[in-house]
Coordinates of C-alpha atoms and ligand atoms in Angstrom, one line a residue:
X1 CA 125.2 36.6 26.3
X2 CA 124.3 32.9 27.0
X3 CA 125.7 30.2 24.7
X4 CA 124.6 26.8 24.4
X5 CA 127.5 24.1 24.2
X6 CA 126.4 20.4 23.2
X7 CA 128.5 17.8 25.3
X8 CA 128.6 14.8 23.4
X9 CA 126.7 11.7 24.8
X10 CA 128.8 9.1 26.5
X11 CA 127.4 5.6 27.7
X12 CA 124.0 5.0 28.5
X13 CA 122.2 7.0 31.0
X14 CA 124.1 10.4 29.6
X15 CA 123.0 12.7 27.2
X16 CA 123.7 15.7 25.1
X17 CA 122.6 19.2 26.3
X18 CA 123.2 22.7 26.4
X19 CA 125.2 23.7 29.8
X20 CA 124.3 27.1 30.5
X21 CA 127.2 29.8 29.6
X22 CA 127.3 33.4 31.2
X23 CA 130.0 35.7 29.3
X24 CA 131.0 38.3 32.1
X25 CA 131.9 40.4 28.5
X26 CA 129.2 40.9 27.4
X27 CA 126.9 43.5 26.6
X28 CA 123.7 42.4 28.4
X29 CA 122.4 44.7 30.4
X30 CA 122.7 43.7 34.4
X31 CA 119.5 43.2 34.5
X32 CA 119.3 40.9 31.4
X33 CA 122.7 39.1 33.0
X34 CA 121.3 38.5 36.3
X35 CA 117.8 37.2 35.1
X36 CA 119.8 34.7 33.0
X37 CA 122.2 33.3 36.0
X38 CA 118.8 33.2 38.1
X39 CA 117.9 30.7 35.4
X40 CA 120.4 28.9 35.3
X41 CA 120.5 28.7 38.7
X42 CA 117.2 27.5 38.9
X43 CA 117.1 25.1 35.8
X44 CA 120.2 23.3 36.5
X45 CA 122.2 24.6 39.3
X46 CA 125.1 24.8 37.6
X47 CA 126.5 27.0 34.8
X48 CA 130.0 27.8 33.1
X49 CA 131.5 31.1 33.5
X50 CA 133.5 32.9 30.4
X51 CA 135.7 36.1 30.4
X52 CA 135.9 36.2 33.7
X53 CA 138.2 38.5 34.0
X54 CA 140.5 36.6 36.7
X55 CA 144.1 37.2 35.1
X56 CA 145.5 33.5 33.7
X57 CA 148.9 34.2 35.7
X58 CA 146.4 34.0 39.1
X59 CA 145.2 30.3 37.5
X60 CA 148.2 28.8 36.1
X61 CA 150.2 29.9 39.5
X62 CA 147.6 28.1 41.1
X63 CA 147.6 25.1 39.2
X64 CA 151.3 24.8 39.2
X65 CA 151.5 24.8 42.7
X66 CA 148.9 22.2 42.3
X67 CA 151.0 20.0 40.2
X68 CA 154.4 20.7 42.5
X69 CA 152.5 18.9 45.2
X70 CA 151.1 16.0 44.3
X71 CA 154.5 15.5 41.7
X72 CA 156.1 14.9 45.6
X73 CA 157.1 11.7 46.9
X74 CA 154.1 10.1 48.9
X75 CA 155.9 10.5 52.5
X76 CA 156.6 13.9 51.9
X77 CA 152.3 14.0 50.8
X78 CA 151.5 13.0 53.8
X79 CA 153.5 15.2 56.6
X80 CA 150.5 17.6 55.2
X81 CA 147.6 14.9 56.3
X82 CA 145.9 13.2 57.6
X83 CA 142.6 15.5 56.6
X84 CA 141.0 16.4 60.1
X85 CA 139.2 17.0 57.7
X86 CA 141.8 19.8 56.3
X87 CA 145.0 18.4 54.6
X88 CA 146.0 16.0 52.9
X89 CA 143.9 12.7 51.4
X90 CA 144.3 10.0 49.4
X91 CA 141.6 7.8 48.0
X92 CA 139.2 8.4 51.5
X93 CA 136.9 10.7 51.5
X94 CA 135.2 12.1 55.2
X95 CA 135.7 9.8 58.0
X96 CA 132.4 7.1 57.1
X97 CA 133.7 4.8 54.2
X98 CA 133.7 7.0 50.9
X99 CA 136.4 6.1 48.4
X100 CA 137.6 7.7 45.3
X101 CA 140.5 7.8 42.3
X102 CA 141.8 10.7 43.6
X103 CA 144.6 12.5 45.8
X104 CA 143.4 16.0 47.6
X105 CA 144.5 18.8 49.5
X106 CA 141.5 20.6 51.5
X107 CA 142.2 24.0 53.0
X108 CA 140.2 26.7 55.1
X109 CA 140.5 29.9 52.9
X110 CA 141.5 32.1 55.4
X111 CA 145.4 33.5 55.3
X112 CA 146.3 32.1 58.9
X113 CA 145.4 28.3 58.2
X114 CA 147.1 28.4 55.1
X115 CA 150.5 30.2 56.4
X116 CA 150.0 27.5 59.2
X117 CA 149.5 24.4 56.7
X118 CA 152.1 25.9 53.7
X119 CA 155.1 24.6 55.7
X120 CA 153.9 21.1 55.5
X121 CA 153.0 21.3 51.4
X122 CA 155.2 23.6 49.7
X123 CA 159.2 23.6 49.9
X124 CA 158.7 27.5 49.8
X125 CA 155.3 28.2 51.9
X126 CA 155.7 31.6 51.5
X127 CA 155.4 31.5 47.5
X128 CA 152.5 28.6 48.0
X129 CA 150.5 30.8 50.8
X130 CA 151.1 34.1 48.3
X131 CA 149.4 32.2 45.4
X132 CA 146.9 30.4 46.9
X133 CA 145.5 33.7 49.2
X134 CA 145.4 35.5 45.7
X135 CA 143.5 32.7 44.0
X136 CA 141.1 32.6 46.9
X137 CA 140.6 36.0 47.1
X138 CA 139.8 35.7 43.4
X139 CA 137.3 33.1 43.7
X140 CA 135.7 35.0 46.6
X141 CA 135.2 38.2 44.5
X142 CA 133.5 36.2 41.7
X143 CA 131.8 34.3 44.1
X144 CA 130.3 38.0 45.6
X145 CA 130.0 39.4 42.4
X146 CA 127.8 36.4 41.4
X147 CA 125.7 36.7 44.5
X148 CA 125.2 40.1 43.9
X149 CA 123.6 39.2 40.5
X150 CA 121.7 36.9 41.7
X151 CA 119.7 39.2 44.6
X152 CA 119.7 41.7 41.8
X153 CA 117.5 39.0 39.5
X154 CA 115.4 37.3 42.4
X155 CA 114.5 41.3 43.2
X156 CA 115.5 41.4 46.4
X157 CA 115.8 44.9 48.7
X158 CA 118.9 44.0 50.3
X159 CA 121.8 43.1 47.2
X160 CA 124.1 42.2 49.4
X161 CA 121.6 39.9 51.2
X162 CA 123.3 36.8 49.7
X163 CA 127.3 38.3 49.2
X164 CA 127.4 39.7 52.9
X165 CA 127.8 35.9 54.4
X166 CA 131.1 35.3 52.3
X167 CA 132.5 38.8 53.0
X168 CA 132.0 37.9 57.0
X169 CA 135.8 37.6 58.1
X170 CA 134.4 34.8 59.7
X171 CA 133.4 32.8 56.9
X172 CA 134.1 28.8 57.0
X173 CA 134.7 28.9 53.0
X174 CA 137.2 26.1 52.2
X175 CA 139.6 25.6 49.2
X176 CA 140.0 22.0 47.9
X177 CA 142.8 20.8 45.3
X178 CA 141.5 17.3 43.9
X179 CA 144.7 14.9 41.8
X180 CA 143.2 12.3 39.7
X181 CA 145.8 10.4 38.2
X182 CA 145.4 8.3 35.1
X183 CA 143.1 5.3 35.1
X184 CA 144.0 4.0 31.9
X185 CA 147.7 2.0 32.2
X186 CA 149.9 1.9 28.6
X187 CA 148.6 -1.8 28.2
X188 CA 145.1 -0.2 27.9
X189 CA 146.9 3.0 25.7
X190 CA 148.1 0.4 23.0
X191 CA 144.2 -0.8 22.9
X192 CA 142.9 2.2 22.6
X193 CA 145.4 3.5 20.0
X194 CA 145.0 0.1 18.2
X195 CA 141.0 0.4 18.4
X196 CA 140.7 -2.8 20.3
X197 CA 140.5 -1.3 24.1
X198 CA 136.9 -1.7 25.3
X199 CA 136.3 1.8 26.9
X200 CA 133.3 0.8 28.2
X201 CA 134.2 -2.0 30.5
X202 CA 137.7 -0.4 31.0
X203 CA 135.5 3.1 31.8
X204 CA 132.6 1.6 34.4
X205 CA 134.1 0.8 37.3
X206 CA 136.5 4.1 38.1
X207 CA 134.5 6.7 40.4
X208 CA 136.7 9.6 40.7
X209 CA 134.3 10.9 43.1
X210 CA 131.3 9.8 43.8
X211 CA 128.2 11.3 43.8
X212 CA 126.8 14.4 46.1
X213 CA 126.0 17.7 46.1
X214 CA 128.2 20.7 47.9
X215 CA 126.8 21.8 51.2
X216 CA 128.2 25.4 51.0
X217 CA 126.5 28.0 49.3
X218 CA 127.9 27.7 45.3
X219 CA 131.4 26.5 44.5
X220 CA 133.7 27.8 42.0
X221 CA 135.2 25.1 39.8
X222 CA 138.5 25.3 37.8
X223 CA 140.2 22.4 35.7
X224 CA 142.5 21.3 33.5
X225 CA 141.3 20.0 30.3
X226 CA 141.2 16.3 31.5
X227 CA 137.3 16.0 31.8
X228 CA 135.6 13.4 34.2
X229 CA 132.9 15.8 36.0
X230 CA 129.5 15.1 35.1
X231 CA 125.9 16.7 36.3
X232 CA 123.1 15.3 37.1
X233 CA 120.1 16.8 34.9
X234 CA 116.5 17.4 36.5
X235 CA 115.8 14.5 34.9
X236 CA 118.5 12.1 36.2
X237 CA 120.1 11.7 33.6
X238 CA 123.8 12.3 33.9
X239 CA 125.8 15.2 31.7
X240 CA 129.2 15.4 30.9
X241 CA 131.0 18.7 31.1
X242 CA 133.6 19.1 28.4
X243 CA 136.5 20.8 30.6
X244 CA 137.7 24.0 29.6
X245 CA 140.8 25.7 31.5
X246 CA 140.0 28.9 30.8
X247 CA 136.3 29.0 32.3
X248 CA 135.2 28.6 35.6
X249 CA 132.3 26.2 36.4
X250 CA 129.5 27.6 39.1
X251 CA 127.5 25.0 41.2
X252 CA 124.7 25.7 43.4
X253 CA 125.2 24.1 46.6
X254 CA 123.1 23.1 49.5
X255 CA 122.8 26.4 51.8
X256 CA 121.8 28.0 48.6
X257 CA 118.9 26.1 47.9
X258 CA 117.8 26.8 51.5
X259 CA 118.7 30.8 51.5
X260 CA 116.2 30.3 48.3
X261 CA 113.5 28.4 49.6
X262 CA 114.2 25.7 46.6
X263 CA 113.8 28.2 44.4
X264 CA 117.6 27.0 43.3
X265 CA 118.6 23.4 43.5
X266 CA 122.2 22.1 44.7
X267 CA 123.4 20.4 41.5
X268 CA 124.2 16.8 42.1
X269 CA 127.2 16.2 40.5
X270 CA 130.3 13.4 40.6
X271 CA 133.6 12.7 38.6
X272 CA 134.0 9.5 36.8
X273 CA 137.9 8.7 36.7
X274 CA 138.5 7.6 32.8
X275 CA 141.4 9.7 31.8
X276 CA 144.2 8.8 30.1
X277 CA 146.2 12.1 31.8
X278 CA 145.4 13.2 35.1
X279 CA 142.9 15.6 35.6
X280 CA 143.3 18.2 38.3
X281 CA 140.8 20.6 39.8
X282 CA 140.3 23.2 42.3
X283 CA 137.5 24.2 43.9
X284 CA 136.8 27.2 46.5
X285 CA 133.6 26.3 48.2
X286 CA 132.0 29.5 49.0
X287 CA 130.0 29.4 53.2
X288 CA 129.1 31.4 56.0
X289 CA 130.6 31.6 58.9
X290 CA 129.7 29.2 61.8
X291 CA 127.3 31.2 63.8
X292 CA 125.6 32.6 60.7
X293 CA 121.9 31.3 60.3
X294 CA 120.7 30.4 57.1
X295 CA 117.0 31.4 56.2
X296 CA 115.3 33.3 52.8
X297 CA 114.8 36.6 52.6
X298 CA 111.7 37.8 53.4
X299 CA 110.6 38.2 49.9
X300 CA 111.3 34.5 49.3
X301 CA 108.8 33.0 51.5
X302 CA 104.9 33.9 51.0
X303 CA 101.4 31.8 51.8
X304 CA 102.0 30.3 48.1
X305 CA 105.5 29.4 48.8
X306 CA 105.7 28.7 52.7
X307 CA 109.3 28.3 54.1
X308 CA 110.3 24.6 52.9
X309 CA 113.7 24.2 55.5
X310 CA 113.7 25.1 59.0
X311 CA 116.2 27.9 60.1
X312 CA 119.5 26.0 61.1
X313 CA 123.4 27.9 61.6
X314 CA 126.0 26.9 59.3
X315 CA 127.8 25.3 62.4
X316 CA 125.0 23.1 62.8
X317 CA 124.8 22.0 58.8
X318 CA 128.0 21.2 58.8
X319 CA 128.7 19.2 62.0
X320 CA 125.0 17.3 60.6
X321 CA 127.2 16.7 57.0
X322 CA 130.3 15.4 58.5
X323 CA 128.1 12.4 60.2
X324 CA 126.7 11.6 56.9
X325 CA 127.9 9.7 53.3
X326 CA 129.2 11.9 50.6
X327 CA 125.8 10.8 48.4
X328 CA 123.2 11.9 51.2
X329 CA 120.7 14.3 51.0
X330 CA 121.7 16.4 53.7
X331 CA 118.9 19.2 53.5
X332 CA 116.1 17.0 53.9
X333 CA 116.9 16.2 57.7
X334 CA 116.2 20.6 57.6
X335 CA 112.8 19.9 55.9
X336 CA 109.5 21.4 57.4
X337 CA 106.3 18.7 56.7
X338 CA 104.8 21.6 53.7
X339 CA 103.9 19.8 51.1
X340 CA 104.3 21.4 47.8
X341 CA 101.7 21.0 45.0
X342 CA 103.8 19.5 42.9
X343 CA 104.8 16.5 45.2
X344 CA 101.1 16.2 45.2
Ligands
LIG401 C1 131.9 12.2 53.1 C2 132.1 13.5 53.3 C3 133.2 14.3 52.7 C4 132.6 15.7 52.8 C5 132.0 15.6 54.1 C6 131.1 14.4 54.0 O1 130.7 13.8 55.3 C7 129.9 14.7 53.2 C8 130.2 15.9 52.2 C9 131.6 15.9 51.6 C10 131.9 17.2 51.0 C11 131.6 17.3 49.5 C12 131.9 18.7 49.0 C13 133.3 19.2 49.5 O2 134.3 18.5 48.7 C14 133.6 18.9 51.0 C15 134.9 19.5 51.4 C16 132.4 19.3 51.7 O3 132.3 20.4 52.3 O4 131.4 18.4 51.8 C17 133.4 17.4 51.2 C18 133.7 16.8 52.6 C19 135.1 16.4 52.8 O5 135.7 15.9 51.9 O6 135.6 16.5 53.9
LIG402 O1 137.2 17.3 41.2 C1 136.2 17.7 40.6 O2 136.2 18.1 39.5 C2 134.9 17.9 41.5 C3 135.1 17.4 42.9 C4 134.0 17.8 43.8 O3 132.9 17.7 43.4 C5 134.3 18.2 45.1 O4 135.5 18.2 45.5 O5 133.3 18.5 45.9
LIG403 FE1 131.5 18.6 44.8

């Protein structure tokens, strides 16, 4: 069943709208469920995910170890950095200038790297790497399961066309824990709570993080109810997501929107640091492995809709990204010279 939530409007240049919800629960057809994630996928590249059936204990163990982390002292934070790009960060983002309100922990999801980087986060890295490989392996089942709808709704021959690049044992997926602590000081709390605190001028400046889109293929998104994280709409107009813990958020991300032929669109997307508590998120970034090449399907491509991207590996994306600002439009340098008749 698909639900439309209103998001209240914040600030100029947002607006209310429906975010796409798909209940896992329901009792849709598959077929009925896999045409609606293709439309969301293609409307908005981004939807919320309810009842899916990954067990709260998985989440909240997750979470906490989450919170243990960056609760320790800043010297003991950074015996797990600096990010290479895995480890830990704080307040840079990549290697060429970004900057943000936050405090992260970026991981390959694989069991090796994290028993390897464990003994540098957790005072216990055995009870870290335990409930971080089951949260991965969580995410990646959704992640496949999603996939699998999808090739299901875009009709495609091969269902596991999309799902087979994140089941590789290979695959360069990545796990990313993001701390934003609170932006607003008590000075500002006894404005706001007196009515006098301008939320406006106090809210403008803080970028949590700034604006992009995810490279991988879709990401899985899980938060605490401190919102910040906002969409950008066909339109450009920007959305904010009311958080809700017990959902998952799905975004399309770049290789997807390739694997497509632009059928999908990587959401742009950024989180505006305004909280009064600290927001913390996790996200398991669903790619292929290095060597893998991404191209459509056969049935994506046709004389009306001619191949948009030239074939490239998921090595080469990726060493292409890491030269480039968070807010670039990395797929474009992967453009062929079609012309669409919209762009017309
Ligand atoms: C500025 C950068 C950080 C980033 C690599 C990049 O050069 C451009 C993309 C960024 C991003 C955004 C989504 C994910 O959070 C991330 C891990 C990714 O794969 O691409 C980050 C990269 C990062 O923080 O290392
Ligand atoms: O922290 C969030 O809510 C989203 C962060 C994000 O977009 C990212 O890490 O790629
Ligand atoms: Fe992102």
């Amino acid at each position: 069943m698909v639900v439309s939530t209103s998001t209240p409007l914040r600030g100029r240049k947002t607006r209310a709208i429906g975010i796409p919800t798909i209940d896992f629960s329901s009792d849709m057809s598959k077929t009925e469920l896999s045409e609606t994630i293709v439309r969301a996928c293609e409307e908005y590249g981004f939807f919320k995910l309810i009842n899916h059936g990954i067990p709260m204990e998985t989440i909240d163990g997750m979470e906490n170890e989450g919170v243990r982390f960056f609760g320790r002292p800043g010297s003991e934070k950074h015996e797990a950095g600096p990010p290479n790009p895995y480890g830990y960060g704080c307040k840079n983002i990549g290697t060429h200038g970004d900057q943000g309100e936050l405090e992260y922990l970026l991981l390959e999801a694989n069991h090796v790297s994290i028993a390897h980087r464990s003994k540098t986060i957790a005072n216990n890295p055995t009870e870290f790497s335990d409930v971080a490989n089951c949260y991965i392996q969580s995410m990646r089942k959704i992640a496949c399961e999603i996939l699998e709808l999808v090739a299901d709704g875009l009709w495609l021959e091969d269902k596991g066309s999309f799902s087979r690049l994140l089941k590789d044992e290979d695959s360069d997926s990545c796990f990313r824990i993001n701390y934003y602590p609170p932006t607003i000081s008590n000075i500002n709390r006894y404005e706001e709570d007196m009515g006098v605190l301008d939320m406006q001028a106090s809210r403008k400046t803080r970028i949590g993080f700034g604006e992009h889109s995810d490279p991988q293929i879709l990401t899985i998104m899980r938060s605490n109810d401190v919102g910040g994280l906002q969409i950008c709409s066909p339109d450009g107009l920007w959305i904010p997501v009311n958080p809700d813990p017990s959902a998952f958020f799905v975004l399309v991300g770049d290789v997807f929107q390739a694997l497509t032929n632009g059928r999908f669109m990587s959401v742009r997307h950024r989180v505006v640091a305004n909280g009064s508590k600290s927001r913390l998120s996790m996200m398991y970034f669903g790619a292929p492995a290095y060597n893998a090449w991404i191209s459509p399907p056969p049935q994506m491509v046709s004389p009306q809709n001619p191949s948009l991207y030239k074939p490239f590996t998921w090595g080469e994306y990726k060493k292409t990204l890491y030269t480039l600002r968070l807010a670039a439009h990395r797929l474009d340098f992967y453009r062929t010279n079609v012309i669409n008749d919209s762009e017309l």
